[in-house]
Amino acid sequence: MFHFTHPVPLSLYVHMPWCVQKCPYCDFNSHALRDSLPEEQYIQQLLNDLRQDAPLVRGRPLVSIFFGGGTPSLFSPRAISSFLLQVQELLPFSEGIEITLEANPGTLEHHDWQEYQFAGINRMSIGVQSFQDHLLKRLGRVHSSEEAYRAIQYIKQAGFRSLNLDLMYGLPDQTQAEAIADIERAMSLQLPHLSWYQLTLEPNTAFYIQPPRLPDDESIWAMQQEVLPRLNAAGYQQYEISAYAQTGKECQHNLNYWLYGDYLGVGAGAHSKITDLREQVVYRSYKTPHPKHYLRATERFAASHKQVQLSELPFEFMLNALRLYQDIYMPWFTERTGLPMSFIENRLAEAIQRGFLEYQDPYLRTTDLGKRFYNDLVQIFL
Ligand SMILES: C[S@@+](CC[C@H](N)C(=O)[O-])C[C@H]1O[C@@H](n2cnc3c(N)ncnc32)[C@H](O)[C@@H]1O
Ligand code: SF4
């Protein structure tokens, strides 16, 4: 009863693990750059890593590539271009492939942004966090609000039509008026995509060890109540808890993650999830996390490689897909878990009966109640 028939859409994630300095709230695999960037050496290792994994996905076209970090914009357009050219020799690109690069406005002076476009990047994701200088300082950011604003203008002028801006809210001592002002400034730039994250205190960060004073739950709720209608009125639809897009401008790379597509991860600490049609199994793996060790790796880049158990597949699919605030096309459940819908029939019935889900063949939708009680909802599929 467990059978994969179709290749699952495939994305490539490329991790760039260095930043100008480490932000005190950040638990990503990112490291302050102390010496010069080992650009050539790292690109070579990324390619060695990819060559090792390419046979697992041979012939399958890439629907998206995402350079994430860290701060990928520390890497020159020339390095990105040379990497992409060599990727294309290993794996075909599908028509309309989305290729995103995460950029920090603090790296503005280093490159000509248009060169990234010539290198093949067609989507930029800019980490701004806030447009208030005093908050940027509290967040340990390496750029001012003005520099962020200028970077966005340059990137727009360079001709990128697909753009995302990262903002955070619930910042140390942030007022409701400041959170609204940030969103209004972002909306005035008329970018097609906004990510609006609530700041969380993550273990292993400076903020966790010495927590700043954050707005209380009531203020956070008030910020959300004020901001969501503004975003909707400006034409942004929320399609995931932190993601807002104009129609048709959703991030294809993230959608592929959330819809349980496959992704190959290269670079320090990068994660992969690959469906092997020949062996009829799903693998998860991640690469050696520390950049120093990754740079030195000679034979194996993977630090862990394991098979996902049959019993875990429905939960994994639901955990991801139910984050989306849009209809889920359920034939993808069978395509991407290899299991028939009958496998989750009883659990679906329970979730529908409790008012968390609605099913209108072939689409599944999370109700407002389901969104509010997301944790209870996904537990049903555990
Ligand atoms: C890898 S960073 C992206 C780009 C680049 N490194 C930068 O910061 O400019 C991804 C995004 O995650 C968000 N983020 C990071 N740490 C967070 C935290 N503790 N809570 C909420 N959002 C966070 C930030 O908005 C950040 O821009
Ligand atoms: S938030 Fe971005 S710039 Fe700051 S440390 Fe994390 S990855 Fe680096």
Short mmCIF file of C-alpha atoms and ligand atoms in Angstrom, two decimals:
data_model
loop_
_atom_site.label_atom_id
_atom_site.label_comp_id
_atom_site.label_asym_id
_atom_site.label_seq_id
_atom_site.Cartn_x
_atom_site.Cartn_y
_atom_site.Cartn_z
CA MET A 1 0.00 0.00 0.00
CA PHE A 2 3.07 2.24 0.21
CA HIS A 3 3.97 3.31 -3.30
CA PHE A 4 5.50 6.38 -4.93
CA THR A 5 4.56 6.74 -8.56
CA HIS A 6 5.53 10.30 -9.53
CA PRO A 7 8.68 12.31 -8.93
CA VAL A 8 8.04 14.92 -6.23
CA PRO A 9 8.94 18.59 -7.08
CA LEU A 10 12.56 19.24 -6.19
CA SER A 11 14.23 22.38 -4.75
CA LEU A 12 17.85 23.15 -3.95
CA TYR A 13 18.83 24.93 -0.73
CA VAL A 14 22.32 26.42 -0.49
CA HIS A 15 23.53 27.50 2.94
CA MET A 16 26.02 30.37 3.32
CA PRO A 17 27.07 30.36 6.98
CA TRP A 18 28.81 33.73 7.51
CA CYS A 19 27.61 37.19 8.59
CA VAL A 20 29.33 40.53 9.23
CA GLN A 21 28.47 40.01 12.88
CA LYS A 22 26.17 37.74 14.85
CA CYS A 23 22.80 39.26 15.81
CA PRO A 24 21.90 38.59 19.46
CA TYR A 25 18.48 37.03 18.66
CA CYS A 26 19.60 34.70 15.85
CA ASP A 27 19.94 30.91 16.21
CA PHE A 28 20.55 30.18 12.54
CA ASN A 29 23.76 28.39 11.64
CA SER A 30 25.59 31.69 11.11
CA HIS A 31 29.00 32.83 12.26
CA ALA A 32 30.65 36.24 12.47
CA LEU A 33 33.26 36.51 9.76
CA ARG A 34 36.58 37.09 11.51
CA ASP A 35 38.99 36.75 8.57
CA SER A 36 38.42 37.19 4.88
CA LEU A 37 35.62 35.20 3.26
CA PRO A 38 36.89 31.84 1.89
CA GLU A 39 34.73 32.41 -1.16
CA GLU A 40 36.38 30.21 -3.78
CA GLN A 41 37.04 27.40 -1.36
CA TYR A 42 33.46 27.34 -0.09
CA ILE A 43 31.98 27.41 -3.59
CA GLN A 44 34.21 24.45 -4.51
CA GLN A 45 33.01 22.54 -1.45
CA LEU A 46 29.37 23.31 -2.28
CA LEU A 47 29.95 21.80 -5.71
CA ASN A 48 31.73 18.74 -4.29
CA ASP A 49 28.80 18.31 -1.89
CA LEU A 50 26.29 18.60 -4.74
CA ARG A 51 28.21 16.16 -6.94
CA GLN A 52 28.00 13.61 -4.14
CA ASP A 53 24.20 13.97 -3.85
CA ALA A 54 23.29 14.55 -7.49
CA PRO A 55 22.93 10.82 -8.33
CA LEU A 56 20.06 10.64 -5.79
CA VAL A 57 17.99 13.04 -7.89
CA ARG A 58 19.47 12.54 -11.35
CA GLY A 59 17.37 13.97 -14.18
CA ARG A 60 14.84 15.67 -11.92
CA PRO A 61 14.42 19.37 -12.74
CA LEU A 62 14.84 21.98 -10.00
CA VAL A 63 11.76 24.14 -9.38
CA SER A 64 13.62 26.57 -7.10
CA ILE A 65 17.01 27.41 -5.62
CA PHE A 66 17.37 29.36 -2.38
CA PHE A 67 20.64 30.86 -1.12
CA GLY A 68 20.01 31.25 2.62
CA GLY A 69 22.12 32.07 5.58
CA GLY A 70 23.89 33.52 7.20
CA THR A 71 24.34 36.31 4.73
CA PRO A 72 24.59 35.03 1.14
CA SER A 73 25.02 38.61 -0.12
CA LEU A 74 28.56 38.48 1.31
CA PHE A 75 29.33 36.28 -1.70
CA SER A 76 30.12 38.15 -4.91
CA PRO A 77 27.87 37.92 -7.97
CA ARG A 78 30.84 36.33 -9.78
CA ALA A 79 30.98 33.47 -7.24
CA ILE A 80 27.20 32.95 -7.38
CA SER A 81 27.28 32.97 -11.17
CA SER A 82 30.06 30.40 -11.35
CA PHE A 83 28.21 28.18 -8.85
CA LEU A 84 24.91 28.36 -10.75
CA LEU A 85 26.56 27.56 -14.08
CA GLN A 86 28.05 24.40 -12.60
CA VAL A 87 24.79 23.41 -10.87
CA GLN A 88 23.12 23.54 -14.26
CA GLU A 89 25.59 21.01 -15.58
CA LEU A 90 24.53 18.59 -12.84
CA LEU A 91 20.78 19.17 -12.60
CA PRO A 92 18.31 20.59 -15.12
CA PHE A 93 16.46 23.84 -14.28
CA SER A 94 12.70 23.80 -14.83
CA GLU A 95 11.18 26.59 -16.88
CA GLY A 96 10.37 29.58 -14.67
CA ILE A 97 12.70 28.38 -11.89
CA GLU A 98 12.72 30.76 -8.88
CA ILE A 99 16.26 31.60 -7.65
CA THR A 100 16.35 33.59 -4.40
CA LEU A 101 19.27 35.19 -2.59
CA GLU A 102 19.01 36.46 0.99
CA ALA A 103 20.64 39.85 1.35
CA ASN A 104 21.63 42.01 4.28
CA PRO A 105 21.50 45.78 3.60
CA GLY A 106 24.78 46.06 5.55
CA THR A 107 26.58 44.44 2.61
CA LEU A 108 25.31 47.12 0.25
CA GLU A 109 28.60 48.79 -0.58
CA HIS A 110 30.24 45.51 -1.61
CA HIS A 111 28.50 44.72 -4.89
CA ASP A 112 26.56 45.98 -7.81
CA TRP A 113 23.10 44.43 -7.25
CA GLN A 114 22.38 44.17 -10.95
CA GLU A 115 25.28 41.76 -11.27
CA TYR A 116 23.31 39.25 -9.19
CA GLN A 117 20.60 39.39 -11.77
CA PHE A 118 23.11 38.68 -14.53
CA ALA A 119 24.32 35.78 -12.35
CA GLY A 120 20.83 34.24 -12.52
CA ILE A 121 19.21 35.45 -9.28
CA ASN A 122 15.59 36.45 -9.95
CA ARG A 123 14.31 36.98 -6.39
CA MET A 124 15.88 38.96 -3.55
CA SER A 125 14.97 38.59 0.10
CA ILE A 126 16.17 41.55 2.14
CA GLY A 127 16.62 41.35 5.93
CA VAL A 128 15.53 44.74 7.27
CA GLN A 129 13.88 43.80 10.61
CA SER A 130 12.79 47.37 11.44
CA PHE A 131 12.93 50.88 10.05
CA GLN A 132 13.67 52.46 13.46
CA ASP A 133 17.32 53.11 14.16
CA HIS A 134 17.06 52.67 17.93
CA LEU A 135 15.50 49.21 17.44
CA LEU A 136 18.08 48.23 14.82
CA LYS A 137 20.73 49.06 17.39
CA ARG A 138 19.05 46.92 20.06
CA LEU A 139 18.95 44.08 17.51
CA GLY A 140 22.68 44.42 16.85
CA ARG A 141 22.10 45.09 13.15
CA VAL A 142 24.97 46.33 11.04
CA HIS A 143 22.86 48.82 9.03
CA SER A 144 20.73 51.89 9.69
CA SER A 145 17.17 52.37 8.56
CA GLU A 146 18.37 54.76 5.84
CA GLU A 147 20.86 52.19 4.53
CA ALA A 148 18.13 49.56 4.43
CA TYR A 149 15.83 51.92 2.56
CA ARG A 150 18.59 52.78 0.07
CA ALA A 151 19.45 49.10 -0.45
CA ILE A 152 15.83 48.35 -1.32
CA GLN A 153 15.74 51.23 -3.80
CA TYR A 154 18.96 50.00 -5.47
CA ILE A 155 17.63 46.46 -5.67
CA LYS A 156 14.36 47.68 -7.16
CA GLN A 157 16.23 49.84 -9.67
CA ALA A 158 18.39 46.86 -10.58
CA GLY A 159 15.17 45.41 -12.02
CA PHE A 160 14.30 42.65 -9.53
CA ARG A 161 10.55 42.20 -9.79
CA SER A 162 10.35 39.47 -7.21
CA LEU A 163 11.35 40.86 -3.82
CA ASN A 164 10.77 40.00 -0.19
CA LEU A 165 11.44 42.06 2.88
CA ASP A 166 11.92 40.49 6.34
CA LEU A 167 10.54 42.48 9.26
CA MET A 168 10.20 41.44 12.89
CA TYR A 169 7.81 42.66 15.57
CA GLY A 170 7.51 42.22 19.32
CA LEU A 171 10.97 43.82 19.56
CA PRO A 172 12.57 45.01 22.82
CA ASP A 173 10.39 47.84 24.23
CA GLN A 174 8.69 48.25 20.85
CA THR A 175 5.41 50.18 20.95
CA GLN A 176 2.35 49.34 18.91
CA ALA A 177 2.81 52.61 16.97
CA GLU A 178 6.37 51.60 16.04
CA ALA A 179 5.25 48.18 14.76
CA ILE A 180 2.55 49.83 12.64
CA ALA A 181 4.99 52.46 11.34
CA ASP A 182 7.38 49.68 10.22
CA ILE A 183 4.67 47.89 8.28
CA GLU A 184 3.45 51.13 6.72
CA ARG A 185 6.95 52.02 5.58
CA ALA A 186 7.34 48.52 4.13
CA MET A 187 3.97 48.73 2.34
CA SER A 188 4.90 52.13 0.88
CA LEU A 189 7.74 50.39 -0.98
CA GLN A 190 5.16 48.25 -2.83
CA LEU A 191 7.14 45.04 -2.75
CA PRO A 192 5.35 41.86 -3.83
CA HIS A 193 6.17 39.85 -0.67
CA LEU A 194 6.58 40.62 3.04
CA SER A 195 7.66 38.32 5.87
CA TRP A 196 6.55 39.58 9.27
CA TYR A 197 8.03 37.46 12.10
CA GLN A 198 7.29 37.73 15.79
CA LEU A 199 10.64 37.88 17.59
CA THR A 200 11.21 34.69 19.60
CA LEU A 201 13.89 34.14 22.22
CA GLU A 202 15.83 31.10 21.03
CA PRO A 203 18.15 28.99 23.19
CA ASN A 204 21.84 29.52 22.39
CA THR A 205 21.42 33.20 21.62
CA ALA A 206 22.64 36.27 23.52
CA PHE A 207 19.01 37.39 24.00
CA TYR A 208 18.18 34.08 25.65
CA ILE A 209 20.99 34.43 28.15
CA GLN A 210 20.18 38.07 28.88
CA PRO A 211 16.57 38.55 27.84
CA PRO A 212 15.53 42.06 26.86
CA ARG A 213 12.12 43.38 27.94
CA LEU A 214 9.63 42.38 25.25
CA PRO A 215 6.06 43.61 24.70
CA ASP A 216 3.51 41.48 26.62
CA ASP A 217 1.01 39.12 24.96
CA GLU A 218 -1.70 41.75 24.95
CA SER A 219 0.49 44.25 23.07
CA ILE A 220 1.55 41.55 20.59
CA TRP A 221 -2.09 40.67 19.98
CA ALA A 222 -2.91 44.36 19.51
CA MET A 223 -0.05 44.72 16.98
CA GLN A 224 -1.42 41.79 15.00
CA GLN A 225 -4.97 43.15 15.10
CA GLU A 226 -3.77 46.52 13.81
CA VAL A 227 -1.41 45.25 11.16
CA LEU A 228 -3.31 42.38 9.50
CA PRO A 229 -6.19 44.51 8.13
CA ARG A 230 -3.67 47.05 6.82
CA LEU A 231 -1.79 44.35 4.94
CA ASN A 232 -5.02 42.93 3.52
CA ALA A 233 -6.22 46.36 2.43
CA ALA A 234 -2.91 46.89 0.62
CA GLY A 235 -3.41 43.65 -1.34
CA TYR A 236 -1.24 41.26 0.71
CA GLN A 237 -2.77 37.87 1.47
CA GLN A 238 -1.45 35.91 4.42
CA TYR A 239 -0.58 32.42 3.13
CA GLU A 240 1.45 31.19 6.11
CA ILE A 241 1.79 32.38 9.70
CA SER A 242 4.54 34.91 8.82
CA ALA A 243 4.24 35.19 5.03
CA TYR A 244 2.22 37.76 3.08
CA ALA A 245 2.13 38.07 -0.69
CA GLN A 246 0.40 39.87 -3.49
CA THR A 247 -1.59 37.47 -5.67
CA GLY A 248 0.69 34.99 -7.42
CA LYS A 249 3.82 36.26 -5.64
CA GLU A 250 4.11 33.54 -2.98
CA CYS A 251 7.62 32.16 -2.45
CA GLN A 252 7.73 28.97 -4.55
CA HIS A 253 10.67 27.61 -2.59
CA ASN A 254 8.90 27.84 0.77
CA LEU A 255 5.66 26.54 -0.72
CA ASN A 256 7.54 23.47 -1.90
CA TYR A 257 8.79 22.86 1.69
CA TRP A 258 5.34 23.31 3.17
CA LEU A 259 3.69 21.09 0.56
CA TYR A 260 6.12 18.31 1.38
CA GLY A 261 8.12 18.57 -1.80
CA ASP A 262 11.72 17.34 -1.93
CA TYR A 263 14.75 19.50 -1.27
CA LEU A 264 18.41 18.90 -1.56
CA GLY A 265 20.49 20.95 0.87
CA VAL A 266 24.14 21.78 0.25
CA GLY A 267 26.40 23.81 2.52
CA ALA A 268 27.25 23.76 6.22
CA GLY A 269 24.36 22.28 8.23
CA ALA A 270 21.96 22.21 5.25
CA HIS A 271 19.03 19.77 5.53
CA SER A 272 17.65 17.54 2.77
CA LYS A 273 14.47 15.54 2.28
CA ILE A 274 14.56 13.27 -0.73
CA THR A 275 12.10 10.71 -2.08
CA ASP A 276 13.93 7.83 -3.70
CA LEU A 277 11.54 6.34 -6.26
CA ARG A 278 13.78 3.37 -6.98
CA GLU A 279 14.09 2.30 -3.37
CA GLN A 280 10.61 3.59 -2.47
CA VAL A 281 11.83 5.45 0.61
CA VAL A 282 12.06 9.00 1.93
CA TYR A 283 15.42 10.10 3.36
CA ARG A 284 16.28 12.99 5.62
CA SER A 285 19.84 14.15 6.09
CA TYR A 286 21.90 17.14 7.14
CA LYS A 287 25.41 18.25 6.37
CA THR A 288 28.32 18.85 8.76
CA PRO A 289 27.23 22.06 10.51
CA HIS A 290 30.43 23.88 11.40
CA PRO A 291 31.82 25.87 8.46
CA LYS A 292 35.41 25.02 9.44
CA HIS A 293 34.68 21.28 9.35
CA TYR A 294 32.62 21.64 6.21
CA LEU A 295 35.49 23.42 4.45
CA ARG A 296 37.81 20.56 5.40
CA ALA A 297 35.44 17.70 4.47
CA THR A 298 36.92 15.37 1.91
CA GLU A 299 34.72 12.31 1.59
CA ARG A 300 31.39 12.71 3.31
CA PHE A 301 29.48 15.94 3.82
CA ALA A 302 26.47 14.39 5.55
CA ALA A 303 26.56 14.32 9.35
CA SER A 304 23.30 12.38 9.52
CA HIS A 305 21.33 10.37 6.99
CA LYS A 306 18.21 8.42 7.91
CA GLN A 307 15.09 6.95 6.47
CA VAL A 308 11.71 8.44 7.43
CA GLN A 309 9.47 5.70 8.82
CA LEU A 310 6.21 4.97 7.05
CA SER A 311 4.27 5.85 10.19
CA GLU A 312 5.88 9.33 10.32
CA LEU A 313 4.96 10.37 6.78
CA PRO A 314 1.31 11.47 7.34
CA PHE A 315 2.30 13.53 10.39
CA GLU A 316 5.19 15.18 8.54
CA PHE A 317 2.95 16.01 5.58
CA MET A 318 0.23 17.49 7.80
CA LEU A 319 2.64 19.36 10.09
CA ASN A 320 3.91 21.26 7.05
CA ALA A 321 0.81 21.57 4.88
CA LEU A 322 -1.46 22.75 7.69
CA ARG A 323 0.78 25.79 8.26
CA LEU A 324 -0.56 27.12 4.98
CA TYR A 325 -3.54 29.46 4.94
CA GLN A 326 -4.67 28.16 1.56
CA ASP A 327 -6.44 25.10 0.20
CA ILE A 328 -4.36 21.94 0.07
CA TYR A 329 -4.75 19.79 -3.03
CA MET A 330 -5.04 16.37 -1.41
CA PRO A 331 -3.87 14.14 -4.31
CA TRP A 332 -0.47 15.55 -3.28
CA PHE A 333 -0.80 13.63 -0.02
CA THR A 334 -0.63 10.35 -1.96
CA GLU A 335 1.99 11.65 -4.39
CA ARG A 336 4.30 12.84 -1.59
CA THR A 337 3.82 10.22 1.13
CA GLY A 338 3.20 7.23 -1.16
CA LEU A 339 0.13 6.43 0.98
CA PRO A 340 -3.56 6.27 0.01
CA MET A 341 -5.95 8.80 1.57
CA SER A 342 -7.64 5.90 3.37
CA PHE A 343 -4.53 5.79 5.59
CA ILE A 344 -5.61 9.03 7.33
CA GLU A 345 -9.38 8.69 6.85
CA ASN A 346 -10.22 8.30 10.54
CA ARG A 347 -7.94 11.11 11.64
CA LEU A 348 -9.28 13.45 8.98
CA ALA A 349 -12.82 12.62 10.12
CA GLU A 350 -11.86 13.48 13.70
CA ALA A 351 -10.27 16.82 12.70
CA ILE A 352 -13.35 17.68 10.60
CA GLN A 353 -15.71 16.67 13.39
CA ARG A 354 -13.81 18.91 15.86
CA GLY A 355 -14.20 21.83 13.45
CA PHE A 356 -10.46 22.16 12.66
CA LEU A 357 -10.65 21.18 8.98
CA GLU A 358 -13.07 21.32 6.06
CA TYR A 359 -12.82 18.93 3.12
CA GLN A 360 -14.28 19.63 -0.29
CA ASP A 361 -12.95 16.99 -2.62
CA PRO A 362 -10.08 17.32 -3.62
CA TYR A 363 -9.23 20.28 -1.35
CA LEU A 364 -8.56 20.43 2.36
CA ARG A 365 -8.78 23.71 4.24
CA THR A 366 -7.88 24.67 7.82
CA THR A 367 -10.72 26.57 9.54
CA ASP A 368 -10.11 29.60 11.76
CA LEU A 369 -10.52 27.28 14.75
CA GLY A 370 -7.91 24.93 13.27
CA LYS A 371 -5.48 27.83 12.83
CA ARG A 372 -6.01 28.89 16.43
CA PHE A 373 -5.54 25.36 17.76
CA TYR A 374 -2.84 24.34 15.27
CA ASN A 375 -0.96 22.26 17.87
CA ASP A 376 -4.09 20.25 18.79
CA LEU A 377 -4.85 19.82 15.10
CA VAL A 378 -1.46 18.36 14.14
CA GLN A 379 -1.48 16.10 17.22
CA ILE A 380 -4.42 14.26 15.63
CA PHE A 381 -2.06 13.06 12.87
CA LEU A 382 0.79 12.08 15.19
C1 LIG B 1 18.66 33.98 7.79
S1 LIG B 1 17.87 35.46 8.15
C2 LIG B 1 17.87 36.39 6.60
C3 LIG B 1 18.79 37.37 6.02
C4 LIG B 1 20.00 37.99 6.65
N1 LIG B 1 20.76 37.03 7.35
C5 LIG B 1 19.61 39.14 7.54
O1 LIG B 1 19.40 38.91 8.72
O2 LIG B 1 19.57 40.25 7.04
C6 LIG B 1 16.18 35.08 8.12
C7 LIG B 1 15.19 35.94 8.88
O3 LIG B 1 14.71 35.29 10.02
C8 LIG B 1 14.22 36.22 10.95
N2 LIG B 1 14.66 35.82 12.29
C9 LIG B 1 15.90 35.47 12.67
N3 LIG B 1 15.92 35.19 14.00
C10 LIG B 1 14.66 35.36 14.45
C11 LIG B 1 14.05 35.23 15.74
N4 LIG B 1 14.73 34.87 16.82
N5 LIG B 1 12.71 35.47 15.85
C12 LIG B 1 12.01 35.84 14.76
N6 LIG B 1 12.54 35.99 13.53
C13 LIG B 1 13.85 35.75 13.37
C14 LIG B 1 14.76 37.58 10.54
O4 LIG B 1 13.71 38.38 10.07
C15 LIG B 1 15.74 37.24 9.43
O5 LIG B 1 15.78 38.22 8.43
S1 SF4 B 2 19.73 37.47 11.53
FE1 SF4 B 2 20.77 37.30 9.59
S2 SF4 B 2 22.53 38.73 9.74
FE2 SF4 B 2 21.82 38.37 11.81
S3 SF4 B 2 23.14 36.69 12.53
FE3 SF4 B 2 21.21 35.79 11.76
S4 SF4 B 2 21.65 35.24 9.71
FE4 SF4 B 2 23.25 36.70 10.34
#
